[in-house]
PDB file of C-alpha atoms and ligand atoms in Angstrom:
ATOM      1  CA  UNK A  27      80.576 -44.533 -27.845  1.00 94.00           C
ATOM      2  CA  UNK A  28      81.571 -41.053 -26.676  1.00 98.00           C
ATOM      3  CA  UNK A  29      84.036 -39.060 -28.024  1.00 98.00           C
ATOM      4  CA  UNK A  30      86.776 -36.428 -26.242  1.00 98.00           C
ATOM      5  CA  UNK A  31      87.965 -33.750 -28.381  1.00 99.00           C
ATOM      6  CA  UNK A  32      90.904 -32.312 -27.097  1.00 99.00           C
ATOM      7  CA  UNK A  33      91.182 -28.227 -27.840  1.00 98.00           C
ATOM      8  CA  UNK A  34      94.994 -27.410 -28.440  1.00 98.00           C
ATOM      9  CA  UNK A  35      93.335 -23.868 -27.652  1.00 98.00           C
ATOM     10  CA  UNK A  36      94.845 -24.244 -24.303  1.00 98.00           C
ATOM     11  CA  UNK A  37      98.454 -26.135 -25.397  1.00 98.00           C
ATOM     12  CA  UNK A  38     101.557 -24.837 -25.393  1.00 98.00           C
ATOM     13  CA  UNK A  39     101.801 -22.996 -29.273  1.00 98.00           C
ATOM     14  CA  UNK A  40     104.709 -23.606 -29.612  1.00 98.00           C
ATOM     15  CA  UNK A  41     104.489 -27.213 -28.974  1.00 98.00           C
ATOM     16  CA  UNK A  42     101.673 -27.958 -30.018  1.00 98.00           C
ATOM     17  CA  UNK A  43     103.113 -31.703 -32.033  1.00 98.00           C
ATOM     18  CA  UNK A  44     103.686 -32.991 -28.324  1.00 98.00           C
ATOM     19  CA  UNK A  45     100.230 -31.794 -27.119  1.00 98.00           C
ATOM     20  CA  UNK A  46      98.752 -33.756 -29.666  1.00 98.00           C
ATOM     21  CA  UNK A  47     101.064 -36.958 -29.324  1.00 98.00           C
ATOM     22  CA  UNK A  48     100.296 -36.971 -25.375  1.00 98.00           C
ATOM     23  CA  UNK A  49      96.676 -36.347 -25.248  1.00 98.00           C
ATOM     24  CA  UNK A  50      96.386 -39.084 -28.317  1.00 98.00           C
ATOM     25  CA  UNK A  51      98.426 -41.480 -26.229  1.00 98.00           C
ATOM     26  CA  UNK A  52      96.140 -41.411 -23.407  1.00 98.00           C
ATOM     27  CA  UNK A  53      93.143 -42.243 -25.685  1.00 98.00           C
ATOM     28  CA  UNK A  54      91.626 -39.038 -27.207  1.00 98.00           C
ATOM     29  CA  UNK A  55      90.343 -39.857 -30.620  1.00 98.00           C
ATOM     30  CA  UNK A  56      89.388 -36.085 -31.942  1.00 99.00           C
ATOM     31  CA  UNK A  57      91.769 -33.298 -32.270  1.00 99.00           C
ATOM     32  CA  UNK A  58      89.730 -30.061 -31.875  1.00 99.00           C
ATOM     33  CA  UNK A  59      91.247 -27.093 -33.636  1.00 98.00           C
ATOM     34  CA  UNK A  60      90.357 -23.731 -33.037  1.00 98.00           C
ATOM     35  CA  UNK A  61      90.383 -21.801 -36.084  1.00 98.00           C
ATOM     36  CA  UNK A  62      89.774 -18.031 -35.291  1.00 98.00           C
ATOM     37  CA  UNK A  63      90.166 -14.580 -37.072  1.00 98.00           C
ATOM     38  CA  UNK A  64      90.071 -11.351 -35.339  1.00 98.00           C
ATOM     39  CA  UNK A  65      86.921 -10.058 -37.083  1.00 98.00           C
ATOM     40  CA  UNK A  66      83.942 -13.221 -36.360  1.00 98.00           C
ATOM     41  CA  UNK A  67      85.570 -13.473 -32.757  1.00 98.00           C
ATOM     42  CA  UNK A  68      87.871 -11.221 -30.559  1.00 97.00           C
ATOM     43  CA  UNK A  69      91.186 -13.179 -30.960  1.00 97.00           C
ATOM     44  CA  UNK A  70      93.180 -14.624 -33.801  1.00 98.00           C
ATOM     45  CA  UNK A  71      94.987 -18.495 -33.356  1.00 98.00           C
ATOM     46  CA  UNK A  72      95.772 -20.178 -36.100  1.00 98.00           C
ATOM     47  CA  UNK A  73      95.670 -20.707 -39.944  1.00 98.00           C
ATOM     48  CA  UNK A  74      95.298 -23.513 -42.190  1.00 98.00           C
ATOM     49  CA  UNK A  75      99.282 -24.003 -42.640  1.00 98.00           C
ATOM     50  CA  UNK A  76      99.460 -24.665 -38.982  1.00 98.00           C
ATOM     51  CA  UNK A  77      97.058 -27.072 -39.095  1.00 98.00           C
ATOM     52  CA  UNK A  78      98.667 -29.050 -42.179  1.00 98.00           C
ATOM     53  CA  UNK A  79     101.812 -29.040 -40.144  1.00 98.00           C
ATOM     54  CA  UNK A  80      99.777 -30.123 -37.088  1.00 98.00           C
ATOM     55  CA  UNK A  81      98.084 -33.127 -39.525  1.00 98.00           C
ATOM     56  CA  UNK A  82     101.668 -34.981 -39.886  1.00 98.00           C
ATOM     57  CA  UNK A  83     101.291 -35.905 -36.054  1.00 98.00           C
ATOM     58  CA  UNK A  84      97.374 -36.445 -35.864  1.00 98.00           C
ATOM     59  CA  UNK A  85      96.768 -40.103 -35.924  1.00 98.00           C
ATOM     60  CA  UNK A  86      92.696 -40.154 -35.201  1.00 98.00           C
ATOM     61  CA  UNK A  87      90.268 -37.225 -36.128  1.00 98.00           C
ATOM     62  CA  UNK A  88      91.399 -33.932 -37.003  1.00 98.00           C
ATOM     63  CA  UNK A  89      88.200 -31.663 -35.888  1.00 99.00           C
ATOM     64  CA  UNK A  90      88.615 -27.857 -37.180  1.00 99.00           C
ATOM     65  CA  UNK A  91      86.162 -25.507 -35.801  1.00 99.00           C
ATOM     66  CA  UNK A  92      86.159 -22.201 -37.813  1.00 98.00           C
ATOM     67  CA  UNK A  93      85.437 -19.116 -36.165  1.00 98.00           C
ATOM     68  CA  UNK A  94      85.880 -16.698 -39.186  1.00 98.00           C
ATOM     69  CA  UNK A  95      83.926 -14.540 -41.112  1.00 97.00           C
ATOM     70  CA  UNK A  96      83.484 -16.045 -44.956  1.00 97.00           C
ATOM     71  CA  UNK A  97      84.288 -19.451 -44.310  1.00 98.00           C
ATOM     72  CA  UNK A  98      83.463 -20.637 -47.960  1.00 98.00           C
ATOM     73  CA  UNK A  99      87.006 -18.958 -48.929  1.00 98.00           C
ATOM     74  CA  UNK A 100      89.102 -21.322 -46.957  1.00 98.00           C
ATOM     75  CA  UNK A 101      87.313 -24.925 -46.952  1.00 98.00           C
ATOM     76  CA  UNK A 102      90.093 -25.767 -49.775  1.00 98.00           C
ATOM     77  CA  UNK A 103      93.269 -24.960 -48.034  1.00 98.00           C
ATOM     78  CA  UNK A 104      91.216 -26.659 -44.642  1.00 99.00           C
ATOM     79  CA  UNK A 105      91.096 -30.000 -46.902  1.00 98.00           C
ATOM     80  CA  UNK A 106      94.850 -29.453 -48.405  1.00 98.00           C
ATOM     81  CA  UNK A 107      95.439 -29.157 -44.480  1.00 98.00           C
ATOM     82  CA  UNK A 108      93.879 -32.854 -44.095  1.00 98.00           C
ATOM     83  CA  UNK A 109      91.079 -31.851 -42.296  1.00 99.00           C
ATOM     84  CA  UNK A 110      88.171 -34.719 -41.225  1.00 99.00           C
ATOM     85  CA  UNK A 111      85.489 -32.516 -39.682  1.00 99.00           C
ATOM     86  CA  UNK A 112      85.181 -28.971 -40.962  1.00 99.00           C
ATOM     87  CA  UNK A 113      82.536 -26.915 -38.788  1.00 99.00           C
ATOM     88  CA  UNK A 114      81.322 -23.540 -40.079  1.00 98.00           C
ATOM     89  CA  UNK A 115      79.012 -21.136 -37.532  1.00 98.00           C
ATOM     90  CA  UNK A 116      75.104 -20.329 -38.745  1.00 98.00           C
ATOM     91  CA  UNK A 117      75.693 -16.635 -38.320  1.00 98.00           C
ATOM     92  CA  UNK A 118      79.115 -16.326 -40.133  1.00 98.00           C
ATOM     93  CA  UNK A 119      78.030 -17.929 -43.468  1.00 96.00           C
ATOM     94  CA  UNK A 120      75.111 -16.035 -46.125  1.00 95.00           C
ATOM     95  CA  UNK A 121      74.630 -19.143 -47.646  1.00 97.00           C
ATOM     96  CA  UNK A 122      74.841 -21.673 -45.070  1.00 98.00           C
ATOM     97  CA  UNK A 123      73.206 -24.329 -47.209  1.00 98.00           C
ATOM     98  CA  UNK A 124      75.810 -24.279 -49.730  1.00 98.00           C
ATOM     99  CA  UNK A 125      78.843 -24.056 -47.250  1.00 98.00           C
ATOM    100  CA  UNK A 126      77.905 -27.452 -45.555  1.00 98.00           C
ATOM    101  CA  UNK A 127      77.340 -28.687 -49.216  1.00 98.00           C
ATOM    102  CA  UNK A 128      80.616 -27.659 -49.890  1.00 98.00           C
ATOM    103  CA  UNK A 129      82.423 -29.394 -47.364  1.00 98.00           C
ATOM    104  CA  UNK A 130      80.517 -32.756 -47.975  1.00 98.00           C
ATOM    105  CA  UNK A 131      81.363 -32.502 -51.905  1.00 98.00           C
ATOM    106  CA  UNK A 132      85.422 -31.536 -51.081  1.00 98.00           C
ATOM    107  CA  UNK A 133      85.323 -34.994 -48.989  1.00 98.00           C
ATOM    108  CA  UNK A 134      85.199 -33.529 -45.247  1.00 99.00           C
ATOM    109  CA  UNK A 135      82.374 -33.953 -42.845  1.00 98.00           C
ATOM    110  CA  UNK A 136      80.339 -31.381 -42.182  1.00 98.00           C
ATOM    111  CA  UNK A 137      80.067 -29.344 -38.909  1.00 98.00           C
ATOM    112  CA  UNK A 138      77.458 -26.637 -37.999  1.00 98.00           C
ATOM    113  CA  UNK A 139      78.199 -24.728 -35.043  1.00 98.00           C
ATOM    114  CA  UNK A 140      75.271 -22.312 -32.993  1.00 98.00           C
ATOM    115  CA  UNK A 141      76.557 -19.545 -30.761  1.00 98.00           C
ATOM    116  CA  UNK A 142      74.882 -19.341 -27.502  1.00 98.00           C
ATOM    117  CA  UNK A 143      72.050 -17.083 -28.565  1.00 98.00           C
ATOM    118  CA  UNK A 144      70.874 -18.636 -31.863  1.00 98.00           C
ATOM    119  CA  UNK A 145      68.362 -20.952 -31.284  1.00 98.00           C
ATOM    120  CA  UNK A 146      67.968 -24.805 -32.519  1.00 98.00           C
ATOM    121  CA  UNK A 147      65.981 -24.166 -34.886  1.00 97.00           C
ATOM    122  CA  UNK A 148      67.919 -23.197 -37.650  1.00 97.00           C
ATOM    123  CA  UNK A 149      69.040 -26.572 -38.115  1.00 97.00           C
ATOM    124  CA  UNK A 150      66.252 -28.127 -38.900  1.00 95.00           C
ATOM    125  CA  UNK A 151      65.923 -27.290 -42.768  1.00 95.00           C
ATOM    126  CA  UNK A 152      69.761 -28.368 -42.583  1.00 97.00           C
ATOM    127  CA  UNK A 153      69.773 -31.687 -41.258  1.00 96.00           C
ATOM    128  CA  UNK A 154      70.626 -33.468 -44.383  1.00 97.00           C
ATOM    129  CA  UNK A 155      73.675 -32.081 -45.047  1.00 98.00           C
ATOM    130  CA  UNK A 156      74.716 -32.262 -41.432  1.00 98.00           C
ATOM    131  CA  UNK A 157      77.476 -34.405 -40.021  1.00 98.00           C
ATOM    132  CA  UNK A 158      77.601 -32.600 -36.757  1.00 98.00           C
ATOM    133  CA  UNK A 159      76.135 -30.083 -34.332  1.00 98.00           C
ATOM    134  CA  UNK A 160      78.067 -28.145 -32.601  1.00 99.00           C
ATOM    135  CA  UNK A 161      76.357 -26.581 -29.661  1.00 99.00           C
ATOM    136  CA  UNK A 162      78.376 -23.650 -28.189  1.00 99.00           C
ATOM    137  CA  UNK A 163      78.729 -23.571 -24.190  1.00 99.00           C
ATOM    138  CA  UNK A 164      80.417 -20.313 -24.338  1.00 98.00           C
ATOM    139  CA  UNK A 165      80.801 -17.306 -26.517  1.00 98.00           C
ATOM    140  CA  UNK A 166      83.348 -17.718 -29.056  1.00 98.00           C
ATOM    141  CA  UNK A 167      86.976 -16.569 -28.336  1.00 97.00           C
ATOM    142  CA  UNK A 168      88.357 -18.178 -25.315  1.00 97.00           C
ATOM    143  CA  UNK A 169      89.189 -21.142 -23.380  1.00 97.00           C
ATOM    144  CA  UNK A 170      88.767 -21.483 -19.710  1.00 98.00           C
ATOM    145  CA  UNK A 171      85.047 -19.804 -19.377  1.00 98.00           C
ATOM    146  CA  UNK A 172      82.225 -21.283 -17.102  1.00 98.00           C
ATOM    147  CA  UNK A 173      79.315 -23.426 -18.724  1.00 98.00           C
ATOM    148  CA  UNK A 174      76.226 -21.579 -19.943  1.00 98.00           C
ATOM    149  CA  UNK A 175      74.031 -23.771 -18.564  1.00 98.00           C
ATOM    150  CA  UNK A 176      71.358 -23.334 -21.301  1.00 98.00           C
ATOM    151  CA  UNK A 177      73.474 -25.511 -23.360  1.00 98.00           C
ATOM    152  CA  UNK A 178      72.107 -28.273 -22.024  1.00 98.00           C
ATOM    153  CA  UNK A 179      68.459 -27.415 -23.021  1.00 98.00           C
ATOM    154  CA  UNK A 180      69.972 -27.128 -26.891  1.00 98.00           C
ATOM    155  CA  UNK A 181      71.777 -30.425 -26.218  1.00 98.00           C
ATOM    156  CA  UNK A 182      68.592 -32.321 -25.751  1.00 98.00           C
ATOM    157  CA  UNK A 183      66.269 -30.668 -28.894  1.00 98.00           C
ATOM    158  CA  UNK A 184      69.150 -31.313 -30.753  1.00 98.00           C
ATOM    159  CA  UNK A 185      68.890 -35.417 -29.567  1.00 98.00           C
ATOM    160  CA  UNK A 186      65.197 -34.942 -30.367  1.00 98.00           C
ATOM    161  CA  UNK A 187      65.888 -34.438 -33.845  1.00 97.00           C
ATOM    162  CA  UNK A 188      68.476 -36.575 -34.064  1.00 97.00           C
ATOM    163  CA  UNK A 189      66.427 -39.568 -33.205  1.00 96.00           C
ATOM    164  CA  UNK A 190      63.831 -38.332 -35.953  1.00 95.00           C
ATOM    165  CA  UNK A 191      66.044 -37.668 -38.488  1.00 95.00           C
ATOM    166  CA  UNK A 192      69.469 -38.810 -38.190  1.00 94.00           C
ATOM    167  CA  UNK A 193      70.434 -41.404 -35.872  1.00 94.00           C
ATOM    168  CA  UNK A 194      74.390 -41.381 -36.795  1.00 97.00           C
ATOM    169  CA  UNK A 195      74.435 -37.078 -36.133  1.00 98.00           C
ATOM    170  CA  UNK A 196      76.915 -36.234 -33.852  1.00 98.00           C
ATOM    171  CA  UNK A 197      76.194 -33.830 -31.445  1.00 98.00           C
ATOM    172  CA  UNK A 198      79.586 -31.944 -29.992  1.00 99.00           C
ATOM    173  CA  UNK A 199      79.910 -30.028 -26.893  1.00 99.00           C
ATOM    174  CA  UNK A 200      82.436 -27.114 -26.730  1.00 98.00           C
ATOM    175  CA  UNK A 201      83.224 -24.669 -24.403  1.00 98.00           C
ATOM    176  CA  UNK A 202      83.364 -24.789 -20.154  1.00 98.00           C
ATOM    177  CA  UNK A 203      83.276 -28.620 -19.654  1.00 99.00           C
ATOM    178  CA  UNK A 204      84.958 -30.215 -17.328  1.00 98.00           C
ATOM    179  CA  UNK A 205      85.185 -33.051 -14.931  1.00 98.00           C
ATOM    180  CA  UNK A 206      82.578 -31.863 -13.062  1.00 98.00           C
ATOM    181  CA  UNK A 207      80.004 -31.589 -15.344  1.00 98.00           C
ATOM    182  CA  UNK A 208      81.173 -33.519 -18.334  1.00 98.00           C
ATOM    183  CA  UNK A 209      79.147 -35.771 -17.541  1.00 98.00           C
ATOM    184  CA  UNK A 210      75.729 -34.039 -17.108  1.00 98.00           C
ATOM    185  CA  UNK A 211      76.164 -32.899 -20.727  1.00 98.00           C
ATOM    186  CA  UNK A 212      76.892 -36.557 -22.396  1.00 98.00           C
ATOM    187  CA  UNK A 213      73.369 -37.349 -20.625  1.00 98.00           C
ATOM    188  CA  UNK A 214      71.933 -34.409 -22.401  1.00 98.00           C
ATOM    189  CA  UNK A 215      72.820 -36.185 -25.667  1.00 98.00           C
ATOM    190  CA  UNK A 216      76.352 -35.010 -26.676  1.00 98.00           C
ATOM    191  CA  UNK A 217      78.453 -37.514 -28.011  1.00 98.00           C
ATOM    192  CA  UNK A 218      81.149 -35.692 -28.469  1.00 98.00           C
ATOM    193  CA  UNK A 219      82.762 -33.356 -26.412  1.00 99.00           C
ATOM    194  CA  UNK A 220      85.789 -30.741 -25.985  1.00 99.00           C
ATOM    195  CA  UNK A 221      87.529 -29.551 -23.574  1.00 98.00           C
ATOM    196  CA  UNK A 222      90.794 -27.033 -23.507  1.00 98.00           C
ATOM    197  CA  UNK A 223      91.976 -25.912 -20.130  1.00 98.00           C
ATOM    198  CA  UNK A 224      90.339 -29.153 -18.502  1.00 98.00           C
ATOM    199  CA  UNK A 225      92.689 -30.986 -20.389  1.00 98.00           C
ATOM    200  CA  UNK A 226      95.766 -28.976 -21.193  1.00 98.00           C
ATOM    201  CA  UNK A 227      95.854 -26.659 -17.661  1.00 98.00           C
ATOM    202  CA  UNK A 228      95.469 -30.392 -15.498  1.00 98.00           C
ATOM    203  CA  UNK A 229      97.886 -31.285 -14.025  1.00 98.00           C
ATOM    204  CA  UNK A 230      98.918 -34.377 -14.951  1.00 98.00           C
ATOM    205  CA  UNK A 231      97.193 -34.326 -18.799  1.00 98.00           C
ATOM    206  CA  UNK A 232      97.326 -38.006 -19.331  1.00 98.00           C
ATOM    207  CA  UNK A 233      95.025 -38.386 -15.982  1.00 98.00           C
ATOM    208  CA  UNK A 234      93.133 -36.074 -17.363  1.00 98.00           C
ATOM    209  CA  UNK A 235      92.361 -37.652 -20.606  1.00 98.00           C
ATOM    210  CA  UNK A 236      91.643 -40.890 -18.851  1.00 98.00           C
ATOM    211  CA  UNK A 237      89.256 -39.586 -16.757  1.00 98.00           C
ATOM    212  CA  UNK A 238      87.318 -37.375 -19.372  1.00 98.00           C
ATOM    213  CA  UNK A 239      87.118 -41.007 -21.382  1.00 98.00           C
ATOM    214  CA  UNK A 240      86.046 -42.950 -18.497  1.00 98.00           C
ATOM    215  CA  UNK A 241      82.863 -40.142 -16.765  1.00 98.00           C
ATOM    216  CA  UNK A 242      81.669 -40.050 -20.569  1.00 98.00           C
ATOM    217  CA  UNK A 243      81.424 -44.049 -21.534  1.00 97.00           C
ATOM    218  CA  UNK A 244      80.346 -45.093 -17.765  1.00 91.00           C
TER     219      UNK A 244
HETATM  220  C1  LIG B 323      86.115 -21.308 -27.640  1.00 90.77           C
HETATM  221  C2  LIG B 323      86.671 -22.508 -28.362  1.00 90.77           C
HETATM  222  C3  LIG B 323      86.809 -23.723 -27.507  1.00 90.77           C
HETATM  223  C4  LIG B 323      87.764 -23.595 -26.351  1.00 90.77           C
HETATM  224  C5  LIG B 323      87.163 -24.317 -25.206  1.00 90.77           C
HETATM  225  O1  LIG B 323      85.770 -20.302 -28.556  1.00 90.77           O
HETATM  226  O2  LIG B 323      85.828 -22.867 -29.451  1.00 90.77           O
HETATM  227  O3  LIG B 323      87.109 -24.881 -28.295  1.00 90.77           O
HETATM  228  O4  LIG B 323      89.032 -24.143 -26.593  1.00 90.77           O
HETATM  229  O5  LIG B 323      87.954 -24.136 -24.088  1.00 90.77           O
HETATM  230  P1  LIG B 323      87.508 -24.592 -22.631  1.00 90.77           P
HETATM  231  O6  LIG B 323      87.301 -26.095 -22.698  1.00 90.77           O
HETATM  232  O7  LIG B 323      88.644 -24.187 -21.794  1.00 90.77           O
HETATM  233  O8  LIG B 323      86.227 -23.887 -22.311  1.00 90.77           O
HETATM  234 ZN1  LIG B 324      86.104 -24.896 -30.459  1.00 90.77          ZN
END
């Protein structure tokens, strides 16, 4: 099974209950929230209170992606928030070991994100306290970028070690994915996968949804 994640990145802000309700209706069982602040990436969104607002009409998987500098400092309030998935970025935490460990021990799954220029790797000494890998498509900050298609390469070491080590990891997509390609990068190995403007700049967003769900479980 193959999961859409939804980015509210690209919903209307100040409606962002009904984005949620709609693109849930249709099928999508991840929320992605884009968590960023000004200093680890050039633009601010929102803050945990948002999200704890935003948790009252999220039925499946709240997914928070953090894109801020010393991420230990606000795993709490992402938990009060009712967070399910908390990802933290390899090159915004000192101690990355401890910050997954953290969000295991407050109850959360763990997420580690890699920008486009760090390389696999790094993971590997971090497997077991891995939930999820979270291979970046584009450079943090913005929705509605094109695909770097390296990605793809990451995608598949990432599968590698997967199979070696852990055969439940999820391995999330984010950044430039679309109809066209979303499938290309579920072969890779992703089994999860987000998408902003594909989903919330569509058209008809319901279509959308369906269509995402039905290229990525074919
Ligand atoms: C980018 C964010 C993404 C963003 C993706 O920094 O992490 O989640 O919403 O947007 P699209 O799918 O439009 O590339
Ligand atoms: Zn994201």
């Amino acid at each position: 099974m193959n999961y859409l994640a939804p980015s509210i990145l690209s919903a209307d802000f100040a409606a962002l209950g009904e984005a949620v309700t709609l693109v849930e209706a249709a099928g999508a069982p991840f929320i992605h929230v884009d968590v960023m602040d000004g200093h680890f990436v050039p633009n601010i969104t929102i803050g945990a209170p948002v999200a704890k607002s935003l948790r009252k009409h999220i039925k499946g998987v709240m997914d928070v992606h953090l894109m801020i500098e010393n991420p230990d400092q606000y795993l709490q309030d992402f938990k009060d928030a009712g967070a399910d998935i908390v990802t933290v970025h390899y090159e915004a935490s000192r101690h990355i070991h401890r910050t997954l460990q953290t969000i295991r021990s407050l109850g959360m799954k763990s997420g580690l994100s890699l920008n486009p220029g760090t390389p696999v790797e790094v993971i590997e000494c971090l497997l077991d306290e891995i939930d999820m890998v979270l291979i970046m498509s584009v450079n943090l900050g913005f929705g509605g970028q094109s695909f770097i298609p390296y990605a793809l390469e990451k995608v598949k070491a990432v599968k590698e070690l997967a199979k070696k080590h852990n055969k439940e990891l999820l391995i999330q997509v984010d950044g430039g994915v679309g109809l066209h390609n979303v499938k290309e990068v579920v072969e890779a190995g992703a089994n999860v996968v987000v998408a902003g403007s594909a989903v919330f700049g569509a058209e008809d967003v319901t279509k959308a949804v369906q269509e995402f769900i039905a290229l990525m479980n074919e």
